[in-house]
Short mmCIF file of C-alpha atoms and ligand atoms in Angstrom, two decimals:
data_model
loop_
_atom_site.label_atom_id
_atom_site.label_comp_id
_atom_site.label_asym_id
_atom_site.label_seq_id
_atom_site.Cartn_x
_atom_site.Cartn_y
_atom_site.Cartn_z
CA UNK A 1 25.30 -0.11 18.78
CA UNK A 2 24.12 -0.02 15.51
CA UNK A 3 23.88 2.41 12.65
CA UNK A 4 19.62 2.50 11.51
CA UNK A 5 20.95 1.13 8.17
CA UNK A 6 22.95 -1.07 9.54
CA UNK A 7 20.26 -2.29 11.63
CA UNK A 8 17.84 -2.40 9.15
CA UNK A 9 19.33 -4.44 6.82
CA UNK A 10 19.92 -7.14 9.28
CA UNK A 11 16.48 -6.98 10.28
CA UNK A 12 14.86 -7.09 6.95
CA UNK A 13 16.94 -9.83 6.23
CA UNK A 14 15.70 -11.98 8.85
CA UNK A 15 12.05 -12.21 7.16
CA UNK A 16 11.02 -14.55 4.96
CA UNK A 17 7.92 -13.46 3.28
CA UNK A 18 4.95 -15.77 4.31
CA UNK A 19 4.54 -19.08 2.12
CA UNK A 20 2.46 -19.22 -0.93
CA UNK A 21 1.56 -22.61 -0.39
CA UNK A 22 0.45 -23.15 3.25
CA UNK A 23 -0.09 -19.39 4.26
CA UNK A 24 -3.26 -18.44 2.01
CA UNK A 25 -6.92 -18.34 1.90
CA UNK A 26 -9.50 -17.55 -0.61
CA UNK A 27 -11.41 -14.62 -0.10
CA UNK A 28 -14.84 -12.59 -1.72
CA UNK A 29 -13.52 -10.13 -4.48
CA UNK A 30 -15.73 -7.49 -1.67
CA UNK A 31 -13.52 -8.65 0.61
CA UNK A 32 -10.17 -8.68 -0.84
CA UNK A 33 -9.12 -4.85 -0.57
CA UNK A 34 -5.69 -4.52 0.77
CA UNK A 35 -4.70 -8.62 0.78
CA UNK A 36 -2.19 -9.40 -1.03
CA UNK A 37 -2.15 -11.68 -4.07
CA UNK A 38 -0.76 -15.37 -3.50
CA UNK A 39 -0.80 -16.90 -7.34
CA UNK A 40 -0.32 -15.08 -10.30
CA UNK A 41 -4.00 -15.06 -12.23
CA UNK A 42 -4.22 -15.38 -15.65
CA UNK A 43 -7.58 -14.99 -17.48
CA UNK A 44 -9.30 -17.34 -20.24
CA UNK A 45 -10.82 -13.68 -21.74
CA UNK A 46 -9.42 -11.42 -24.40
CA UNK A 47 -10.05 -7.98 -23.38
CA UNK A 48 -12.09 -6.34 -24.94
CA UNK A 49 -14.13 -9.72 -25.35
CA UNK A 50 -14.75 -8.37 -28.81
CA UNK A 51 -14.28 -5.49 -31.41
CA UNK A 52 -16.38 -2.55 -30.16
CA UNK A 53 -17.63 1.04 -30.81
CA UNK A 54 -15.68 3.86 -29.01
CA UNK A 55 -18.36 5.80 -29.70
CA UNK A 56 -21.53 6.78 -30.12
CA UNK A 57 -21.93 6.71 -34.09
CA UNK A 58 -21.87 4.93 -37.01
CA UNK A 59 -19.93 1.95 -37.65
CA UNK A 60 -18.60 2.14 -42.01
CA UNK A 61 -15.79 0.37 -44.19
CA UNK A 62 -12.99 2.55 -44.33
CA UNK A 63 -12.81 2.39 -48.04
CA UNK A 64 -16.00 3.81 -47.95
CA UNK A 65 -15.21 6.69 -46.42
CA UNK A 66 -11.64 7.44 -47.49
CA UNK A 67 -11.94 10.42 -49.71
CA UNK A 68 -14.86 11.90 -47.38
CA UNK A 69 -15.17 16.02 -46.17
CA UNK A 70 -17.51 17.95 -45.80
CA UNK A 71 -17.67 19.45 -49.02
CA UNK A 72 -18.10 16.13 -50.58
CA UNK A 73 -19.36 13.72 -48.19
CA UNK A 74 -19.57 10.35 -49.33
CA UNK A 75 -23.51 9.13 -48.01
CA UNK A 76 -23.96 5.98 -47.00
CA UNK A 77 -27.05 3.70 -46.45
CA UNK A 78 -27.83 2.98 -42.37
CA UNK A 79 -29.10 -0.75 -42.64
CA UNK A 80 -29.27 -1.39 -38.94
CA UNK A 81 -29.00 -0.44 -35.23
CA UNK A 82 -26.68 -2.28 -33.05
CA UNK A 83 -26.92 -1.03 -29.22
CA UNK A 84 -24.58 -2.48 -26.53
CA UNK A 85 -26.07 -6.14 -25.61
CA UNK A 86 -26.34 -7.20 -29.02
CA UNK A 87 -24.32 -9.14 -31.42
CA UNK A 88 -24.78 -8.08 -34.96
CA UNK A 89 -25.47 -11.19 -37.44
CA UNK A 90 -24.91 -9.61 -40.74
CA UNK A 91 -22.20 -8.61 -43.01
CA UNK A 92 -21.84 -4.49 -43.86
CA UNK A 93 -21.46 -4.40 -47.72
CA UNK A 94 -19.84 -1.34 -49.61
CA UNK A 95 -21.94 1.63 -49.57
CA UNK A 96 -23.84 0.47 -46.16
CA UNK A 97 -23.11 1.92 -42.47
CA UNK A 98 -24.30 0.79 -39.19
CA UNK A 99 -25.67 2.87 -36.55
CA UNK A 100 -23.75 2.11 -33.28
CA UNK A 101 -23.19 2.83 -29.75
CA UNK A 102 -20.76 2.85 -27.01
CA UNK A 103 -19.72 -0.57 -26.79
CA UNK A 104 -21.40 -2.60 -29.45
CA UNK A 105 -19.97 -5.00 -31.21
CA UNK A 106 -18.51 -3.76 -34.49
CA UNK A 107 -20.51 -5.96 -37.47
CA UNK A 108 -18.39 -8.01 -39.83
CA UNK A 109 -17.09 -6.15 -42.60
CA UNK A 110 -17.45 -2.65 -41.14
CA UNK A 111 -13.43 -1.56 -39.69
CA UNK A 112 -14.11 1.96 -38.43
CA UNK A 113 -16.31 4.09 -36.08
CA UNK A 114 -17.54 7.95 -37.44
CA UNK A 115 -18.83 9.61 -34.44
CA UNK A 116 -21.88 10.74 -34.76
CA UNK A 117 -20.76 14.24 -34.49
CA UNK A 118 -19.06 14.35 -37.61
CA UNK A 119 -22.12 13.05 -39.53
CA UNK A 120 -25.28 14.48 -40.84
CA UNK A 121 -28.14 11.83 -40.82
CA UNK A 122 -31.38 12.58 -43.24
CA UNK A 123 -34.12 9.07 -43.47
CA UNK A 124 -31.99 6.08 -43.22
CA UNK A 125 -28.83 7.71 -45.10
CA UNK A 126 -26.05 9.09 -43.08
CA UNK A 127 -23.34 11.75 -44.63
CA UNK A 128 -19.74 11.20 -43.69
CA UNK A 129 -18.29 15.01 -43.12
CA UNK A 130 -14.67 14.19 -42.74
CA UNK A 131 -11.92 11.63 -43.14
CA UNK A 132 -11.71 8.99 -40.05
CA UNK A 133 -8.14 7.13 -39.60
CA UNK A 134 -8.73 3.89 -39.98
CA UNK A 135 -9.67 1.77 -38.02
CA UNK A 136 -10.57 5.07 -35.49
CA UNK A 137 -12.78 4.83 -32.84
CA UNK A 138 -12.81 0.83 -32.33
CA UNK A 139 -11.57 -0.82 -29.61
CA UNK A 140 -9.95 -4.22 -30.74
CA UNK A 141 -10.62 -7.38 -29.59
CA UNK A 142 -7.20 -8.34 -26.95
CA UNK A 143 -5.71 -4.90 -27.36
CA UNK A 144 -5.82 -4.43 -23.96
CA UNK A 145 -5.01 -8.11 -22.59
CA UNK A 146 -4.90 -11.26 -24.25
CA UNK A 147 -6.58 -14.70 -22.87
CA UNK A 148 -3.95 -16.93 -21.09
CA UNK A 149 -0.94 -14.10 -20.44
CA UNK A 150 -0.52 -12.70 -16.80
CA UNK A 151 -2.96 -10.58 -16.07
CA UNK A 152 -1.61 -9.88 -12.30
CA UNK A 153 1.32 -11.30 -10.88
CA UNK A 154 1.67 -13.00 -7.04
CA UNK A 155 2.82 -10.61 -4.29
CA UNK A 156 1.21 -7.16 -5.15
CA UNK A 157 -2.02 -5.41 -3.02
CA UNK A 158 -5.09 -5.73 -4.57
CA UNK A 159 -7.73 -2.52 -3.96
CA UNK A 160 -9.89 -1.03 -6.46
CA UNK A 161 -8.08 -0.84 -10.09
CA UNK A 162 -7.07 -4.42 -9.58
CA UNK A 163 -10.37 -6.14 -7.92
CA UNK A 164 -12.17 -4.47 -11.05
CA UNK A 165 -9.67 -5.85 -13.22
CA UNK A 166 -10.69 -9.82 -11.06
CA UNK A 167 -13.97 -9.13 -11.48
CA UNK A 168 -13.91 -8.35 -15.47
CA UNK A 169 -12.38 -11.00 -15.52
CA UNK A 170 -15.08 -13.27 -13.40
CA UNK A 171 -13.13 -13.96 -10.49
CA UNK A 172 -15.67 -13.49 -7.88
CA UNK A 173 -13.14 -14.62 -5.58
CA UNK A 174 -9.19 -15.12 -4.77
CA UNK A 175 -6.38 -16.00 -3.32
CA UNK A 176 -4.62 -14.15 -0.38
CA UNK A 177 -1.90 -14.22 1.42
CA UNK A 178 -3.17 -15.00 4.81
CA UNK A 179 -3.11 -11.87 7.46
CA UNK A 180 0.24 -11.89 9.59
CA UNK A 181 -0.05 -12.19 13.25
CA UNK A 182 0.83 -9.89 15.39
CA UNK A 183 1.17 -9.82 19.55
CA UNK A 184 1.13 -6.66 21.18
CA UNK A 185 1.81 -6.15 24.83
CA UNK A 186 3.26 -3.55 26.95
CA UNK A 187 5.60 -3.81 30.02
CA UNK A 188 5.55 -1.75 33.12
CA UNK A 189 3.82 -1.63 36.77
CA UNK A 190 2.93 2.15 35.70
CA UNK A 191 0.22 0.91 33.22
CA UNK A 192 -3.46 0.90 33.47
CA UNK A 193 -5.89 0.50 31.18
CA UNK A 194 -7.51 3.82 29.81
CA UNK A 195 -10.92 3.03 32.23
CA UNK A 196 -9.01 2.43 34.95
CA UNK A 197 -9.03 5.48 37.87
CA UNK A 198 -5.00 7.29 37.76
CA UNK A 199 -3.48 6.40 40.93
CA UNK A 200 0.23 9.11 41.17
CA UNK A 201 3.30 7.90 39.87
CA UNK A 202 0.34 5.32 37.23
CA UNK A 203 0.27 6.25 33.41
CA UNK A 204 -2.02 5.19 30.49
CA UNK A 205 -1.05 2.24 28.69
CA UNK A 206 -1.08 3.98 25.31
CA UNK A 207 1.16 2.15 23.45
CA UNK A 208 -0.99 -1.18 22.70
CA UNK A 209 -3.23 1.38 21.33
CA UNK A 210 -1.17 3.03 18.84
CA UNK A 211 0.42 -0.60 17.89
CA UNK A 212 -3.18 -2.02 17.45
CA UNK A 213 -3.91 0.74 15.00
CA UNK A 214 -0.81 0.38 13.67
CA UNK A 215 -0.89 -2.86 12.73
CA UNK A 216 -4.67 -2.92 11.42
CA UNK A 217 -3.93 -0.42 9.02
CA UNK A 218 -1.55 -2.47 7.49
CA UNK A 219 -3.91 -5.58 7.22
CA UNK A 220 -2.22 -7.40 9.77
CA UNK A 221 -3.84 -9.34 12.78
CA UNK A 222 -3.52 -7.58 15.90
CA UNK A 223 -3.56 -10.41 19.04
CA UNK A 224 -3.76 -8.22 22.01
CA UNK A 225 -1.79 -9.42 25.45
CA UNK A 226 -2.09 -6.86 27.39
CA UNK A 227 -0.25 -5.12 30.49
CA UNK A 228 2.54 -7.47 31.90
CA UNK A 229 4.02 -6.36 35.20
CA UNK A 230 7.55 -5.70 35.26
CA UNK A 231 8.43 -8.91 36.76
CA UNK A 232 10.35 -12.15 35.34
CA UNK A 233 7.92 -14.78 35.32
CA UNK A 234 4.60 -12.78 34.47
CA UNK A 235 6.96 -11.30 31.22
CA UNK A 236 8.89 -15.70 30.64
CA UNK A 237 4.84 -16.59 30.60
CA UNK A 238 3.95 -13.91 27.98
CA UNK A 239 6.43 -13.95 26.08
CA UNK A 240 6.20 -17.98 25.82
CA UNK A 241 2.25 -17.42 24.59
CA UNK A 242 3.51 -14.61 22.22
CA UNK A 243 5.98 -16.59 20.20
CA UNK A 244 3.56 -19.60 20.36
CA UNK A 245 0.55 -18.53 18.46
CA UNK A 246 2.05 -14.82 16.23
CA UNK A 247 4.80 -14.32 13.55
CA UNK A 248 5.43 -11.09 15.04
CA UNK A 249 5.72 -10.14 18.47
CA UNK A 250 6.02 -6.67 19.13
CA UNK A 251 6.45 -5.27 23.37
CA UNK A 252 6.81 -2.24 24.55
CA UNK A 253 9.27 -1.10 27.35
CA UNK A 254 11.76 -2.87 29.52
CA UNK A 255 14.64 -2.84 27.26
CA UNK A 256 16.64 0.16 28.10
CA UNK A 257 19.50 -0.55 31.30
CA UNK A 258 17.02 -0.34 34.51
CA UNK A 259 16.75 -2.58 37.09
CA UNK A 260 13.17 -3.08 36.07
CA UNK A 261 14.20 -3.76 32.20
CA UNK A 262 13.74 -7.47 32.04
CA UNK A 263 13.43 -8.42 27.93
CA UNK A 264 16.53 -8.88 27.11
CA UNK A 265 17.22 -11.37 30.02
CA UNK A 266 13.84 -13.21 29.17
CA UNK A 267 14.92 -13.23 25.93
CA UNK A 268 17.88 -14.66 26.37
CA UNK A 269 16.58 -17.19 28.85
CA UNK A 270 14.19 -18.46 26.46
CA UNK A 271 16.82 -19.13 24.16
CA UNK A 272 16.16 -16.22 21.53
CA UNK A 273 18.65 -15.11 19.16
CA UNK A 274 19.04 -11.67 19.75
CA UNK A 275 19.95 -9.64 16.39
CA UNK A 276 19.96 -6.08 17.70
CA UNK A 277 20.29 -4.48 21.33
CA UNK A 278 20.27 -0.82 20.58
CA UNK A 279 20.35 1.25 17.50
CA UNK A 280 21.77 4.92 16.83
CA UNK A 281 19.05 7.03 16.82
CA UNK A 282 16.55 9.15 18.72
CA UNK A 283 14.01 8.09 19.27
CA UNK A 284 14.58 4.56 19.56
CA UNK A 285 17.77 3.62 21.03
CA UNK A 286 17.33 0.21 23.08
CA UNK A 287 15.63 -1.45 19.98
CA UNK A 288 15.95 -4.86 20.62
CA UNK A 289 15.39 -8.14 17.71
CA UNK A 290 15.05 -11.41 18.13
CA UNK A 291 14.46 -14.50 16.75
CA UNK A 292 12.43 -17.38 18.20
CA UNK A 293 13.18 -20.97 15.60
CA UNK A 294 8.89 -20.90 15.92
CA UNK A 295 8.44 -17.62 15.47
CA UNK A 296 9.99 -14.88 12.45
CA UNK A 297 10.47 -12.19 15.18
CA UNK A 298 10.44 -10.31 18.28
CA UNK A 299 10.20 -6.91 18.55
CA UNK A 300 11.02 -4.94 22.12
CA UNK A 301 10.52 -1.46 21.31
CA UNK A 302 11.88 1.22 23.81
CA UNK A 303 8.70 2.04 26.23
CA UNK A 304 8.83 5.60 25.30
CA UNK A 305 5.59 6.44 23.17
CA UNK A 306 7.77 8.29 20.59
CA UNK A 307 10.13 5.79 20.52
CA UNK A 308 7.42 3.17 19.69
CA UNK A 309 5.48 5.18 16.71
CA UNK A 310 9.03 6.00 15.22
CA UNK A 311 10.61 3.13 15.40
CA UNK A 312 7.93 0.96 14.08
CA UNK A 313 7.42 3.15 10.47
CA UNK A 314 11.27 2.50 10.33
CA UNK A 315 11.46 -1.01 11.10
CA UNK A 316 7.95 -3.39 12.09
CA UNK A 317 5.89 -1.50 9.42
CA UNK A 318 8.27 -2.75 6.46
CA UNK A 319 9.04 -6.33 8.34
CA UNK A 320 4.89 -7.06 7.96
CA UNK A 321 5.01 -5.81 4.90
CA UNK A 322 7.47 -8.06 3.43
CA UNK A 323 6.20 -11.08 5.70
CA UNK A 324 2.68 -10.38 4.08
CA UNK A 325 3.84 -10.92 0.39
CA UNK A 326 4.22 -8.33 -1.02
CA UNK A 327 6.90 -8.82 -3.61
CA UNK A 328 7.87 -4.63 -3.61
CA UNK A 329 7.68 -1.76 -2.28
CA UNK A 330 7.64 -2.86 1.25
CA UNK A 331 10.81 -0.60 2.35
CA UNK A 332 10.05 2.52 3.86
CA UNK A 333 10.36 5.07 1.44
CA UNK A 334 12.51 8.45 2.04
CA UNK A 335 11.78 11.52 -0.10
CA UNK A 336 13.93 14.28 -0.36
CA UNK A 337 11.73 17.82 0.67
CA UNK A 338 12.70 21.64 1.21
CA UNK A 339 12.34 21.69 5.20
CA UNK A 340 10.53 25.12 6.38
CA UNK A 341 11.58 25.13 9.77
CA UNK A 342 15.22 24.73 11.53
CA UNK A 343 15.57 21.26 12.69
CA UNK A 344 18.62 20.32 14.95
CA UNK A 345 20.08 17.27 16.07
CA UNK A 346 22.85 16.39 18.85
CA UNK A 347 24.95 15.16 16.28
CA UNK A 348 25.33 11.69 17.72
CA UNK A 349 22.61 9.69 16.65
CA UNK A 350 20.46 9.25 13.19
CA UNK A 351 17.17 12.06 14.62
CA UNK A 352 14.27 11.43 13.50
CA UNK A 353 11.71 14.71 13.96
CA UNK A 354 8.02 14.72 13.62
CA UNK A 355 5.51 16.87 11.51
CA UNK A 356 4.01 17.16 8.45
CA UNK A 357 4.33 17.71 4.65
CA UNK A 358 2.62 20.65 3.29
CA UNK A 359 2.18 21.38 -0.55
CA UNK A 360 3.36 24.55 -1.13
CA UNK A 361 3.62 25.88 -4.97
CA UNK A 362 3.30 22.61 -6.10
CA UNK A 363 6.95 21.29 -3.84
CA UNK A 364 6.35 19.93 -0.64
CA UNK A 365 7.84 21.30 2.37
CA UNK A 366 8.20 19.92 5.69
CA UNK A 367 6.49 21.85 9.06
CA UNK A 368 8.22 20.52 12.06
CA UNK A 369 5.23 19.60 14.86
CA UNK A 370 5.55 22.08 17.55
CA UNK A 371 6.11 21.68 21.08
CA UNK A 372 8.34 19.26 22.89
CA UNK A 373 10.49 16.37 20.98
CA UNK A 374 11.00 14.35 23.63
CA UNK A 375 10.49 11.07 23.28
CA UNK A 376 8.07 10.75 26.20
CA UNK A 377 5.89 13.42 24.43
CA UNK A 378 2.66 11.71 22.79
CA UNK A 379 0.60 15.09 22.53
CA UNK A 380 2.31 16.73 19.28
CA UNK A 381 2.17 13.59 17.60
CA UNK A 382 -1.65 13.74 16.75
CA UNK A 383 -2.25 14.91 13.08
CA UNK A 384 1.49 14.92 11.48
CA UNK A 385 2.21 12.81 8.46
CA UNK A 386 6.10 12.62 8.32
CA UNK A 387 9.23 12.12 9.99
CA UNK A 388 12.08 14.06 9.47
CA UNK A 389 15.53 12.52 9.27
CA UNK A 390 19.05 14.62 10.77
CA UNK A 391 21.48 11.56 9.55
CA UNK A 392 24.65 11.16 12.19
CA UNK A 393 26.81 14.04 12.49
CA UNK A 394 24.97 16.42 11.30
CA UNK A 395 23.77 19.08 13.89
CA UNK A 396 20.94 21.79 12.43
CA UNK A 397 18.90 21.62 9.01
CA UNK A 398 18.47 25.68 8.32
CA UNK A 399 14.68 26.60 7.11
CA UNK A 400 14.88 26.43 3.04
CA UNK A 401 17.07 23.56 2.91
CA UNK A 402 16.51 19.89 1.44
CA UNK A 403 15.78 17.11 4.36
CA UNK A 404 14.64 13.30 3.61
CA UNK A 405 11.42 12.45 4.87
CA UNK A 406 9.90 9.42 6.09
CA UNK A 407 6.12 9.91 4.52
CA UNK A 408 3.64 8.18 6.96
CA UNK A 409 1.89 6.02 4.52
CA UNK A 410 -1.50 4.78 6.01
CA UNK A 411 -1.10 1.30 3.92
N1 LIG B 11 20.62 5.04 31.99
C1 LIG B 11 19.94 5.04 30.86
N2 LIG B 11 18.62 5.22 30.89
C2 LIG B 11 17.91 5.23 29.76
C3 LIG B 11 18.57 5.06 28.53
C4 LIG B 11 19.96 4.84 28.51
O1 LIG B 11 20.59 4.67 27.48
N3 LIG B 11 20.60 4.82 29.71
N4 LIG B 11 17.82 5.11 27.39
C5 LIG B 11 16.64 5.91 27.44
C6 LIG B 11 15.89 5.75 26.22
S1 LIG B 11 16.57 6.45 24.86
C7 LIG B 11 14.68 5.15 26.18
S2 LIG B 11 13.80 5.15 24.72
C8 LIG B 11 14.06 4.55 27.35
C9 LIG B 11 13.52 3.16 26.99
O2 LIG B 11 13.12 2.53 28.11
P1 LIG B 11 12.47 1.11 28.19
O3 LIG B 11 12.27 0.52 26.89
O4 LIG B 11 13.22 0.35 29.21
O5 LIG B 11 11.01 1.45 28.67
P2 LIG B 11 10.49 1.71 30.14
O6 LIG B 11 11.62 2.07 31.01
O7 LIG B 11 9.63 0.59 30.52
O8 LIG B 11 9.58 2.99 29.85
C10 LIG B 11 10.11 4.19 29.34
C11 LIG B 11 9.04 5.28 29.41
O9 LIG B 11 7.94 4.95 28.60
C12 LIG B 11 6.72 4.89 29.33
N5 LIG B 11 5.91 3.77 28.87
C13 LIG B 11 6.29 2.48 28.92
N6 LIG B 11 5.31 1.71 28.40
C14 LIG B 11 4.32 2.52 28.03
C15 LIG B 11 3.04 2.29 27.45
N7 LIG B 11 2.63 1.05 27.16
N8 LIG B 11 2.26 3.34 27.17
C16 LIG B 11 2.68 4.60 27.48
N9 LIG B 11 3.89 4.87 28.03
C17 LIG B 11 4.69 3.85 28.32
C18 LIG B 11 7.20 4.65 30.75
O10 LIG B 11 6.25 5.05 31.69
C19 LIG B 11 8.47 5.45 30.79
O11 LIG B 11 8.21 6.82 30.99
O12 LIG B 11 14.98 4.42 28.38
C20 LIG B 11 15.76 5.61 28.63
N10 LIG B 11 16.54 5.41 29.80
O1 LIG B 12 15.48 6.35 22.26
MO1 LIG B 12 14.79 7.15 23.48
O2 LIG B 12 13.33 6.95 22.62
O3 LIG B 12 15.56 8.58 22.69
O4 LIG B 12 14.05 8.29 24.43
MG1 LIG B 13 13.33 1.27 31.30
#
């Protein structure tokens, strides 16, 4: 059995992020929230394009100005108007000022912006009531990015600061990574669909739902398979189809020690290398990884519903991450919070506890779920935000003391 960070390393290491080459597409810049960036873009504009007013005011020569106050304002003479739009075509001379607006281009010879509410304006003369800095108030041309540098590297996720940065920068569209693949199906003769009519001993097959979700939010490809009966051949077919056409294959159930537990075996049949057969923690236990030579990975999560949301933010979630592109930031993420209620563990294996972070005087604190922990236990699930995590050999957190938490990042 393995220890979760044991586990996980090996794991991780077994992906190689998908390649920049071959695995891409070009997509609308409307459509390219969440993808992931494939080739570093670099942009043939200084930003700003040009030097511009920060303000709504009057554009002047510093030396103009220099000795200015408002007991002796120096009074200059307004010669033009330049809104936003326009490019001035005239030189200011000593003694002249510009009216200007929020992002017109500064005119030649005028370095400095007075905003217009440190200025008195009579007829076309406008009085300068205090000392700018120089060069205050304008925005220089490439002081924010200059033409030809990086302006965002591969392997980071694109949403709104950076698809208004590709669109400043006219790139109406880009390229992507390419959406990883994923097969879901579930194992068990219990399952039905949730239309179908509950005959005793049947149960819903919930798990495809909460893996389809799952791997959605993500931005992953979800390639649905279905229920497969617990039974050699119908599980050899899928299985086959699964590693044919995913990168991922993710099943649920049949890979604890029943006589009904078939994965392994298939696996091994099929002639999978199999990486991990169980794991020391709760929920989770009969993890099992493999790897196909035409497919990255196989995932047979433990059937238990539990098992299959924890173990999944622990160790698929980060896999399709890194297999996505992304260059960081793909490992799951453990933050260290006060913890208000007592949480206890057996001890034994790495516990990982369910509930929710709550701000409370600006720290957050961790609120166990209530009800049942059992890893067959869907119900208490619904609405937390964070797993708790009771490392091995440790038995009880008290209330008021620190835990590391698992936060249940939606993307
Ligand atoms: N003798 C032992 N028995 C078990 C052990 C063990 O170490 N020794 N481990 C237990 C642990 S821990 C887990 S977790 C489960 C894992 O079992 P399997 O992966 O083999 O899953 P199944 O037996 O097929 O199902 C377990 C449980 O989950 C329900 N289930 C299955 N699929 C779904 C689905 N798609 N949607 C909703 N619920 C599902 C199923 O009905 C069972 O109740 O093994 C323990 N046993
Ligand atoms: O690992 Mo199992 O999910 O504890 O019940
Ligand atoms: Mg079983």
């Amino acid at each position: 059995m393995n220890l979760v960070t044991n586990a996980a390393d090996i794991i991780f290491n077994l992906i190689k992020p998908l390649n920049p080459q071959q695995d891409t597409e070009i997509v609308d810049l409307l459509a390219a929230n969440g993808r992931i960036l494939a080739k570093p873009v670099h942009s043939p504009l200084d930003f700003p394009h040009w030097d511009n007013s920060a303000m709504d005011g009057y554009a002047v020569r510093y030396q103009d100005v220099q000795h200015s106050s408002a007991e002796q304002p120096v009074n200059l003479e307004i010669i033009a108007e330049i809104p936003a739009g326009y490019q001035p075509k005239f030189t200011l001379q000593p003694g002249q000022a510009a009216r200007i607006f929020t992002g017109a281009v500064i005119p030649h010879g005028a370095d400095t912006v007075v905003m217009q509410e440190r200025t008195r304006q009579e007829d076309n003369q406008v009085f300068i009531l205090t000392t700018p800095q120089p060069g205050e108030f304008v925005r220089r041309k490439a002081s924010y990015y200059q033409a030809g540098t990086q302006l965002l590297p591969a392997g980071i996720k694109l949403t709104a600061a950076e698809i208004a940065v590709l669109a400043a920068s006219q790139c109406p569209q880009v390229r992507v990574y390419r959406r990883p693949r994923v097969a879901i199906f579930s194992t068990g003769d219990e399952l039905v669909t949730p239309e179908q009519a509950l005959q005793p001993g049947q149960i819903v097959d919930s798990n495809k739902y909460a893996l389809a979700a799952l791997v959605s939010q993500i931005g992953a490809e979800p390639i649905l398979l279905g229920i497969v009966k617990d039974n050699p051949e119908a599980l050899e077919q899928t299985i086959t189809q699964a590693v044919n056409n995913a990168d991922i294959v993710i099943s649920s159930g049949g890979v604890s020690v029943g006589d009904y537990d078939y994965v392994k075996k298939i696996l091994a049949s099929l002639g999978a290398t199999i990486h991990i057969r169980s794991v020391e923690m709760r929920p989770g236990k009969p993890l099992t990884v493999a790897t196909f030579p035409q497919s990255p990975i196989y995932f047979g999560l433990p059937g238990n519903p539990a098992a299959v949301l924890v173990t999944f933010w622990r160790f698929v979630q980060p896999v399709i991450r890194k297999l996505s592109g992304l260059s960081q930031g793909w490992e799951p993420e453990f933050v260290k919070v006060r913890s208000h209620d007592e949480l206890r563990s057996d001890g034994k294996r790495e516990t990982y506890i369910w509930g929710s972070l709550h701000l409370i005087d600006g720290r957050y604190e961790f609120h166990k779920a209530g009800g049942s922990h059992s890893s067959g236990n869907l119900i208490n699930l619904a609405q937390t935000n964070a797993l708790a995590l009771i490392p091995v050999g440790k038995t009880l957190i008290s209330p008021g003391e620190d835990v590391l938490v698992l936060q249940l990042l939606s993307f």
